[in-house]
Coordinates of C-alpha atoms in Angstrom, one line a residue:
X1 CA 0.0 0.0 0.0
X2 CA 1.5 3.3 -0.8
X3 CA 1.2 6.8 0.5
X4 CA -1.8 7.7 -1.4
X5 CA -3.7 4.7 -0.5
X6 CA -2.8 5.5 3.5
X7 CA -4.5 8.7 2.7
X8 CA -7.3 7.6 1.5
X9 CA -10.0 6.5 3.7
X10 CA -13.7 6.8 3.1
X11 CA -16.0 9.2 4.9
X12 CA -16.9 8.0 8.0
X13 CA -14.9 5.3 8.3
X14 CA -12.3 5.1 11.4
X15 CA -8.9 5.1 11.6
X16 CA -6.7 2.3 11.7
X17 CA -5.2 2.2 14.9
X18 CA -2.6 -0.7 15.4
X19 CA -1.3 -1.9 19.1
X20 CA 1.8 -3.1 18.6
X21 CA 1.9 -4.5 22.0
X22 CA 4.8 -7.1 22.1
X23 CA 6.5 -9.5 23.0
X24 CA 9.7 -8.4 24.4
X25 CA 12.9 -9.5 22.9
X26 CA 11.5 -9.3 19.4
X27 CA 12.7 -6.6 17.4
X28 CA 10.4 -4.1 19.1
X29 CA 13.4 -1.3 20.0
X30 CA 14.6 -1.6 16.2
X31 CA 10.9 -1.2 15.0
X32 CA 10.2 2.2 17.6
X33 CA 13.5 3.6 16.4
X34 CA 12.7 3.2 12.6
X35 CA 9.8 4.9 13.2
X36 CA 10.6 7.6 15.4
X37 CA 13.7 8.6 12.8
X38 CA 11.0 8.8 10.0
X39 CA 7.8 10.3 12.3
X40 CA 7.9 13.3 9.3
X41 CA 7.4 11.2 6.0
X42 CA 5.0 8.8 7.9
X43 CA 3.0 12.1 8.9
X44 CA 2.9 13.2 5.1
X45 CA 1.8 9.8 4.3
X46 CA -1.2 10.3 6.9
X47 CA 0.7 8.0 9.7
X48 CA 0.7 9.2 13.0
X49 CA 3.4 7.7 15.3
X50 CA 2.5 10.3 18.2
X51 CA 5.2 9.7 20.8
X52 CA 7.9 12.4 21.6
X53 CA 10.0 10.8 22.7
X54 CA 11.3 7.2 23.5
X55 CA 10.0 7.6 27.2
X56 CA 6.6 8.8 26.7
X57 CA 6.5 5.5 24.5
X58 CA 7.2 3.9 28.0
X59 CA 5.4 6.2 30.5
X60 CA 2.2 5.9 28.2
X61 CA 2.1 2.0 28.6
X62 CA 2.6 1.9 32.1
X63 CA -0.5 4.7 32.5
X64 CA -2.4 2.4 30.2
X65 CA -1.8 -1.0 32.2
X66 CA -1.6 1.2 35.6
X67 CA 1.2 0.3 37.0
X68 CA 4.5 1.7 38.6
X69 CA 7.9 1.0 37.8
X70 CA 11.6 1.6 38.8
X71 CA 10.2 2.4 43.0
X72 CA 7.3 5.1 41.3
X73 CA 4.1 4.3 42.1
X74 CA 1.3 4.4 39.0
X75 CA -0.1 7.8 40.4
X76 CA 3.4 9.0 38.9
X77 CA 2.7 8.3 35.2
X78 CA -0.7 9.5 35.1
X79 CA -1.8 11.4 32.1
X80 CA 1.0 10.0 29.5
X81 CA -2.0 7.6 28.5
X82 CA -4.4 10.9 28.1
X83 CA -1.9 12.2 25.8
X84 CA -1.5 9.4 23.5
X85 CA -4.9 8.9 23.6
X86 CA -5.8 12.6 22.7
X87 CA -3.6 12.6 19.9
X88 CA -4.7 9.4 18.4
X89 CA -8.6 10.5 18.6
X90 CA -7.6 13.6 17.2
X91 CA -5.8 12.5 14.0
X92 CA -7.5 12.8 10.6
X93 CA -5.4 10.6 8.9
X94 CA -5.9 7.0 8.0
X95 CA -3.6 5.8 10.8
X96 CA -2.1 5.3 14.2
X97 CA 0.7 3.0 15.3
X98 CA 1.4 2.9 19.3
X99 CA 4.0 0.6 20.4
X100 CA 5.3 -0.5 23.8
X101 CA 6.1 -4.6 23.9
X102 CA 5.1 -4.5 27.3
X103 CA 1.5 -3.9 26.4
X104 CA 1.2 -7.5 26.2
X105 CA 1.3 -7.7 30.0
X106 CA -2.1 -5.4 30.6
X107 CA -5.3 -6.6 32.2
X108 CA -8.5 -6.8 30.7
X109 CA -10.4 -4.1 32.3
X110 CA -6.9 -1.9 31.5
X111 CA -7.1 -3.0 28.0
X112 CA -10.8 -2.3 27.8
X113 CA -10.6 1.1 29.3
X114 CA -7.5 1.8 26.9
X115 CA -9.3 0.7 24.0
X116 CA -12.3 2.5 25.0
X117 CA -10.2 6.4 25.2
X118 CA -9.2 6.4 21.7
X119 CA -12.6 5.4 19.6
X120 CA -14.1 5.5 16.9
X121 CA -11.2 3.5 15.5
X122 CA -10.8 0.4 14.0
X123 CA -8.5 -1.4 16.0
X124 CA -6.0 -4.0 15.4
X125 CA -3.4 -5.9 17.4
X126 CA -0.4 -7.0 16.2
X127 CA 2.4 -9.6 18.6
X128 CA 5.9 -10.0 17.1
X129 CA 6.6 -13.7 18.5
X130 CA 10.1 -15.3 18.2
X131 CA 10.7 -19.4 19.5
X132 CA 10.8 -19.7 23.1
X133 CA 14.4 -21.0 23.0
X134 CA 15.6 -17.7 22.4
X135 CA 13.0 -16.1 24.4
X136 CA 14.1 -17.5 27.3
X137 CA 17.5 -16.9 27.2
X138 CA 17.3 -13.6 26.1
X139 CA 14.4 -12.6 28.9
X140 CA 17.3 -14.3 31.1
X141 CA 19.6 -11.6 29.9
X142 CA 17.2 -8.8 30.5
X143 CA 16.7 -9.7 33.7
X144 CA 20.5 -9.2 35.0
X145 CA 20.4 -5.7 33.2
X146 CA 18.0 -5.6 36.4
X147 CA 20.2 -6.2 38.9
X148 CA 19.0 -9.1 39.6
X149 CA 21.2 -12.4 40.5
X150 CA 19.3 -15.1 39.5
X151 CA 21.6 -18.3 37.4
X152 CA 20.7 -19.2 33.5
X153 CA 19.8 -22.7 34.9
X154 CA 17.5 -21.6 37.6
X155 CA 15.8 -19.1 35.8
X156 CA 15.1 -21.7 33.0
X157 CA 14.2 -24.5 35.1
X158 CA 12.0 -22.6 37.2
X159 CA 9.6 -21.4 34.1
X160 CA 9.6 -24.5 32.5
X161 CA 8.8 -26.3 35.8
X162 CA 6.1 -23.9 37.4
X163 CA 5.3 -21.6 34.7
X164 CA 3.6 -18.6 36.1
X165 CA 4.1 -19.8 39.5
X166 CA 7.5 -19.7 38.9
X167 CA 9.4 -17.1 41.7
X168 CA 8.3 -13.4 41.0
X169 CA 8.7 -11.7 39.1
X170 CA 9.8 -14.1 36.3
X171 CA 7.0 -16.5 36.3
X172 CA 4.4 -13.8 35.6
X173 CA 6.6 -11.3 33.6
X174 CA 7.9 -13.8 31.4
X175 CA 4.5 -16.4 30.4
X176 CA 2.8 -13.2 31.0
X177 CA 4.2 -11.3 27.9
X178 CA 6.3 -13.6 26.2
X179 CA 3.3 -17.0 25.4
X180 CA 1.5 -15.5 22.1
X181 CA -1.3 -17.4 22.8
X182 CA -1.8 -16.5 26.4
X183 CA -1.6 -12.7 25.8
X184 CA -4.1 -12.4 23.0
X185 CA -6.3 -14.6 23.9
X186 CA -6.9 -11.5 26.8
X187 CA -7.3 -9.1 24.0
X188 CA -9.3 -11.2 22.2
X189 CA -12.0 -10.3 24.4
X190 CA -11.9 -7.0 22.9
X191 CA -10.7 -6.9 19.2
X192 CA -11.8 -9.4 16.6
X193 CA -9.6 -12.2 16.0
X194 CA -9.4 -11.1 12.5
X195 CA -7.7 -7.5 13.2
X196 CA -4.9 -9.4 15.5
X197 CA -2.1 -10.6 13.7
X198 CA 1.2 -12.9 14.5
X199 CA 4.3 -11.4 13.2
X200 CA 7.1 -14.2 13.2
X201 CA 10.4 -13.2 13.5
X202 CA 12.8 -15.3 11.2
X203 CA 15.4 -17.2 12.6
X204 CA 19.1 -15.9 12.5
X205 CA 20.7 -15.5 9.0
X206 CA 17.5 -13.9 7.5
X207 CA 17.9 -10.1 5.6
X208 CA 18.1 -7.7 8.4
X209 CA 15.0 -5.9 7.3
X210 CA 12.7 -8.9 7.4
X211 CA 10.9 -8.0 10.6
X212 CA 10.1 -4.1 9.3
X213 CA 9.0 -5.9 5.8
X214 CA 6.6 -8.4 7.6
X215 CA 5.6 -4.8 10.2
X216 CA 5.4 -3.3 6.9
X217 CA 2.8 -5.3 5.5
X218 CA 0.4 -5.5 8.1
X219 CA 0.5 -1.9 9.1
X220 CA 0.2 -0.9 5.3
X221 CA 3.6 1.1 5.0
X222 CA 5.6 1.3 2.0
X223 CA 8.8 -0.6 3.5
X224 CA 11.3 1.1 0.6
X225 CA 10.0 4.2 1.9
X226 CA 11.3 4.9 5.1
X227 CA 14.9 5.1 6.6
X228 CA 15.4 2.1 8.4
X229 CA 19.4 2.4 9.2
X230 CA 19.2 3.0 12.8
X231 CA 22.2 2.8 15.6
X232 CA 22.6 -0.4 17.6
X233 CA 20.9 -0.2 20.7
X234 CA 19.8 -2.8 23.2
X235 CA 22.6 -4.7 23.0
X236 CA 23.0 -8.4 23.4
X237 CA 26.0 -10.1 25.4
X238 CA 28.0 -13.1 25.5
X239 CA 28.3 -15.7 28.2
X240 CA 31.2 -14.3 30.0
X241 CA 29.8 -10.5 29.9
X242 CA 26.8 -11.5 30.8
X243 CA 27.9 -13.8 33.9
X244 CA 30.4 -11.1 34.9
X245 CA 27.2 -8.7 35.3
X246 CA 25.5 -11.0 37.1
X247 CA 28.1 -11.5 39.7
X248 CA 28.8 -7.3 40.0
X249 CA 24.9 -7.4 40.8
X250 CA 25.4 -8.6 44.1
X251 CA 27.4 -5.6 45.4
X252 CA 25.0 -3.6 42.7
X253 CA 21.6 -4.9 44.5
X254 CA 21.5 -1.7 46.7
X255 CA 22.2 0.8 43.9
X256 CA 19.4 3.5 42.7
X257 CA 18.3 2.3 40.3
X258 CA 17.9 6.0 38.4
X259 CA 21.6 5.7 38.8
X260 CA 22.3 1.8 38.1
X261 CA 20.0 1.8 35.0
X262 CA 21.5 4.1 33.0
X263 CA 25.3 3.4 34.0
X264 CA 24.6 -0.1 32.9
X265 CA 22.0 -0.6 30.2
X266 CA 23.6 2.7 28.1
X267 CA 27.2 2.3 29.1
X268 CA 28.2 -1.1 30.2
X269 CA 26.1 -2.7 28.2
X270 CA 25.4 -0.6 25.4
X271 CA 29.1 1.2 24.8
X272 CA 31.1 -1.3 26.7
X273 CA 30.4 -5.2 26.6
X274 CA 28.2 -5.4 23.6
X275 CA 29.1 -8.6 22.0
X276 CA 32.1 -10.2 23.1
X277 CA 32.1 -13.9 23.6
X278 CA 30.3 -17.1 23.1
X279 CA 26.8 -16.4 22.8
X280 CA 24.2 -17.4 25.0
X281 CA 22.4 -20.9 24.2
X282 CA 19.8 -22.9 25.8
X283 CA 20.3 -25.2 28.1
X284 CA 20.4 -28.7 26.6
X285 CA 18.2 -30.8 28.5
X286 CA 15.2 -28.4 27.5
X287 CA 15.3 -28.6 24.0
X288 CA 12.5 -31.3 23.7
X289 CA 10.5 -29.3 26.3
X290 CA 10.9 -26.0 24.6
X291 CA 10.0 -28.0 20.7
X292 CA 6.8 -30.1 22.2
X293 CA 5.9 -26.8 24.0
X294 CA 6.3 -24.4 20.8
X295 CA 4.7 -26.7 18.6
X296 CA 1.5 -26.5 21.0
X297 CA 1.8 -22.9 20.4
X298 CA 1.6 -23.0 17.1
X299 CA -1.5 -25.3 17.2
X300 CA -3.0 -22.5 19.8
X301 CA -2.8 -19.7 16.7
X302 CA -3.6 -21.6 14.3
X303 CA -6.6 -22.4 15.2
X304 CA -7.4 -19.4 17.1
X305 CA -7.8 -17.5 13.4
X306 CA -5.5 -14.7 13.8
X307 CA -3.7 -13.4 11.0
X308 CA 0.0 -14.6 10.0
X309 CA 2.5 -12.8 8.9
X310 CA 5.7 -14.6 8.3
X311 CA 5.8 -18.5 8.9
X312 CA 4.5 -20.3 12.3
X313 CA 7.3 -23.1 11.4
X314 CA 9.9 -20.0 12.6
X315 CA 8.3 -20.6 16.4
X316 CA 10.3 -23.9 16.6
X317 CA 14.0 -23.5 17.4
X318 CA 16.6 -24.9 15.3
X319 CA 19.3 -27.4 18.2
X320 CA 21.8 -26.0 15.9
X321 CA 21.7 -22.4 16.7
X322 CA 22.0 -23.8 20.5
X323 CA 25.2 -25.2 19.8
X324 CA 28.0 -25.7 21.5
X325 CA 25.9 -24.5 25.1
X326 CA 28.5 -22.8 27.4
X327 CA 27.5 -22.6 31.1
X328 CA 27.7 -18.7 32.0
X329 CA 27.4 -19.9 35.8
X330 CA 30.6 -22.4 35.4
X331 CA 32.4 -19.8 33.9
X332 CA 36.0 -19.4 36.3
X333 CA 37.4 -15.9 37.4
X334 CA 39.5 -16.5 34.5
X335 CA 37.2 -16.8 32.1
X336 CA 35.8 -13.8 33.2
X337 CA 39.1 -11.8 32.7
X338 CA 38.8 -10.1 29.7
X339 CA 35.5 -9.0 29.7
X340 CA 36.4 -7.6 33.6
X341 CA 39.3 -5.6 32.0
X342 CA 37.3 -4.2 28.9
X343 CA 34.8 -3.0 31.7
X344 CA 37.1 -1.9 34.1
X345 CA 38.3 0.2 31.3
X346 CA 35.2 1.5 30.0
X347 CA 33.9 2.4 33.3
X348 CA 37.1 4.3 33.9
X349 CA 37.2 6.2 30.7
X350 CA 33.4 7.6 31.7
X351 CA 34.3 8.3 35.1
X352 CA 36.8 10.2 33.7
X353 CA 34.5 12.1 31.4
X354 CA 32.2 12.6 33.9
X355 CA 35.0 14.0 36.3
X356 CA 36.0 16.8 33.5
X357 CA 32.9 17.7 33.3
X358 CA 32.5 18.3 37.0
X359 CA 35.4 20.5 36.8
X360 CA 34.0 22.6 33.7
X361 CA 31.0 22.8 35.8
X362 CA 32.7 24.5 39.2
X363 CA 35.1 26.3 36.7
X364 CA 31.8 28.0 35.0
X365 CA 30.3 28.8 38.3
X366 CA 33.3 31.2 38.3
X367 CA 34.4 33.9 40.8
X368 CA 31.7 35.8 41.4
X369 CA 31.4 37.8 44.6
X370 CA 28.3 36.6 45.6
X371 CA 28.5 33.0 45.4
X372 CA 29.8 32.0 48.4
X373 CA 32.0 28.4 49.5
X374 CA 28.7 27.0 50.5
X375 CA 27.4 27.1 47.1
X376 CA 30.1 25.7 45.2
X377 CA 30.6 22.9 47.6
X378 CA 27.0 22.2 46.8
X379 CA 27.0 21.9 43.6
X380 CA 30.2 19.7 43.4
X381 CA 28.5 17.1 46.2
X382 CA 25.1 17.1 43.9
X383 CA 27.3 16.8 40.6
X384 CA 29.6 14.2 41.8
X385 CA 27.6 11.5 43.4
X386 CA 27.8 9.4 39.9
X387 CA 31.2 9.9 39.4
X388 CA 31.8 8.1 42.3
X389 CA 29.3 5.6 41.9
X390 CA 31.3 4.9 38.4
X391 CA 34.5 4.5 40.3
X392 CA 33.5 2.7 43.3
X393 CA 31.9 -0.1 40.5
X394 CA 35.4 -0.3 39.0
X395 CA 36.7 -1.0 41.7
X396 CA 34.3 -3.4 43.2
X397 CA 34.9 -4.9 39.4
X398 CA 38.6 -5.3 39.8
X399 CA 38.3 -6.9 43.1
X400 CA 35.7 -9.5 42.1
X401 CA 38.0 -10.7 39.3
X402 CA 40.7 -10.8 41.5
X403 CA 42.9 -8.6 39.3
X404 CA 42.7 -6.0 42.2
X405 CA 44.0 -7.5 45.8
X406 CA 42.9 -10.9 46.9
X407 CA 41.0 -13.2 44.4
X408 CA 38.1 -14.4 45.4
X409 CA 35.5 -16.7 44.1
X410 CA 32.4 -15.7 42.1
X411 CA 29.1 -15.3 44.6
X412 CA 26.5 -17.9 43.5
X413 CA 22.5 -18.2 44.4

């Protein structure tokens, strides 16, 4: 469908509005960005993507399910929702496209409400879904950008074994956003099975624009169109970065977390350990679990009658891309080295950054009569406080790896 087709919707018929509401771990970064760098031609072409930013994305989804996040309480993000939804009723193009993939996680009275503040429109869902082996690894991964502590093997184990009983907040967070059929069966209740539609995401080695082809299609965007060369963000690490964050977690658990997110998510992660080694695999001794329980999945869609774009077969993982499997928790101090020297390095370099910009700071306050010791003192204490939560994490680093002092062995759960 091209531009002039977008634009050209009957009178009195509704928008489109698509909820692109998941899962995580699918692409669904890479698709926001795209959109956000081309929220000008896609407004020509009568396509409203009407975020400001990549936060109110966020802060608009937890208004819509109702929830807190990060120590705020809901009350916090109220009226992001409102804003969204003002803008989307208020369009008089042909469509809207909202994305957050943690939509899938909302309630039905939350989705019912939500869906409610932004009529007349006509509706439609759409899930990006990649197989479970992968899922669950990289949910696994997410979850020590956390903080949290939790081993590959456990976390694994304990979702396969309880599901959503599984210890909070994984059992719930994961099957809660991550099982295709699970989450739209819950908005099923309010959109018509034929307006929800499966995106598959193809297994590694297909063209890098596959996902925004198959996004294209559905949404009715002209995929040659747009600008889809975007920065890397989101990162995904190997074994030994991963495990090495794991293990700084436990002397990380008491951080804030508007200090710990950033500084390791956007720096560590992002600037710092991206890549590296062996990548993350699936335990062996769920593979069979993991095929039986994806195939049932794609049985579940099937016959539930919602769209398909792409190929259900991608839902089953391939052994071979799980191959060699390299256990992050039996990695040694050594094996941890170089990935504890590349960020002991990188976390020094920022410090250092962020320590010549505290002194171009203080130097611009100047000598001015009036501003007295009191004041500058003040300013350095406020300014400084993550400088020294940089440094104090190198160190900590150093020490865990035993390249600093004693060596000691890695903490375990």
């Amino acid at each position: 469908m091209d531009a002039a087709q977008l634009q050209a919707r009957e009178p009195g018929q509704p928008k489109k509005v698509f909820f692109h509401i998941g899962a995580p771990k699918t692409g669904s970064t890479y698709l926001q960005n795209v959109l956000f760098q081309n929220k000008h031609p896609l407004s020509a072409a009568g396509v409203l993507f009407p975020y400001d930013e990549p936060a109110q994305c966020f802060f608009s989804m937890l208004d819509f399910r109702g929830i807190g996040w990060g120590g705020k309480r809901a009350s916090q993000f109220r009226g992001h929702w409102d804003a969204v939804a003002t803008r989307t009723r208020e369009w008089s193009g042909d469509t809207v496209l909202l994305s957050n993939e943690l939509f899938a996680g909302a309630r039905p009275d939350r989705i019912e409400a939500g869906l409610a503040s932004i009529q007349p429109a006509d509706v439609h869902v759409i899930f990006t879904a990649r197989d479970l082996a992968r899922q669950l690894v990289s949910d696994w991964q997410e979850q020590i950008k956390h903080k949290h502590t939790v081993t590959l093997e456990t976390f694994v184990s304990d979702l396969i074994e309880m599901g959503r009983d599984a210890p909070a907040p994984f059992g719930e967070l994961f099957w809660g956003t991550h099982d295709a059929a699970y989450v739209l069966e819950r908005w099923a209740q309010f959109v018509p099975a034929s307006n929800i539609h499966v995106v598959t995401v193809a297994h590694p080695g297909a063209p890098p624009e596959t996902l925004w082809r198959r996004y294209c299609a559905v949404t009715g965007l002209a995929a040659d169109s747009y600008n889809t060369d975007t920065p890397r963000v989101n990162q995904s690490l190997g074994v030994a970065e991963t495990e090495l964050l794991r293990r700084m977690n436990f002397d990380a658990k008491h951080m804030a977390i508007e200090i710990y997110d950033p500084l390791v998510r956007m720096v560590l992660v992002d600037k710092i350990l991206g890549g590296g080694s062996s990548k993350l695999t699936l335990p062996p001794e769920h593979m069979e679990w993991v095929t039986k329980r994806s195939q049932q999945l794609i049985d579940e869609l099937s016959t539930a009658g919602y769209r398909i774009q792409g190929d259900l077969a991608e839902l089953i993982p391939r052994p071979a891309d799980h191959l060699p499997y390299v256990s992050p928790t039996a990695q040694s101090e050594a094996d941890l080295a170089n990935a504890a020297i590349r960020a002991s390095t990188g976390l020094l370099v920022h410090s250092g950054r962020q320590r010549r910009r505290l002194l171009e700071l203080q130097q611009s306050l100047g000598p001015a009569p009036s501003r007295t010791r009191w004041d500058v003192d003040a300013v350095r204490d406020r300014l400084s406080g993550p400088y020294w939560s940089v440094r104090s994490a190198g160190g900590r680093l150093l020490r865990r790896t035993g390249l600093r002092g004693a060596s000691s062995a890695g903490p375990s759960e």
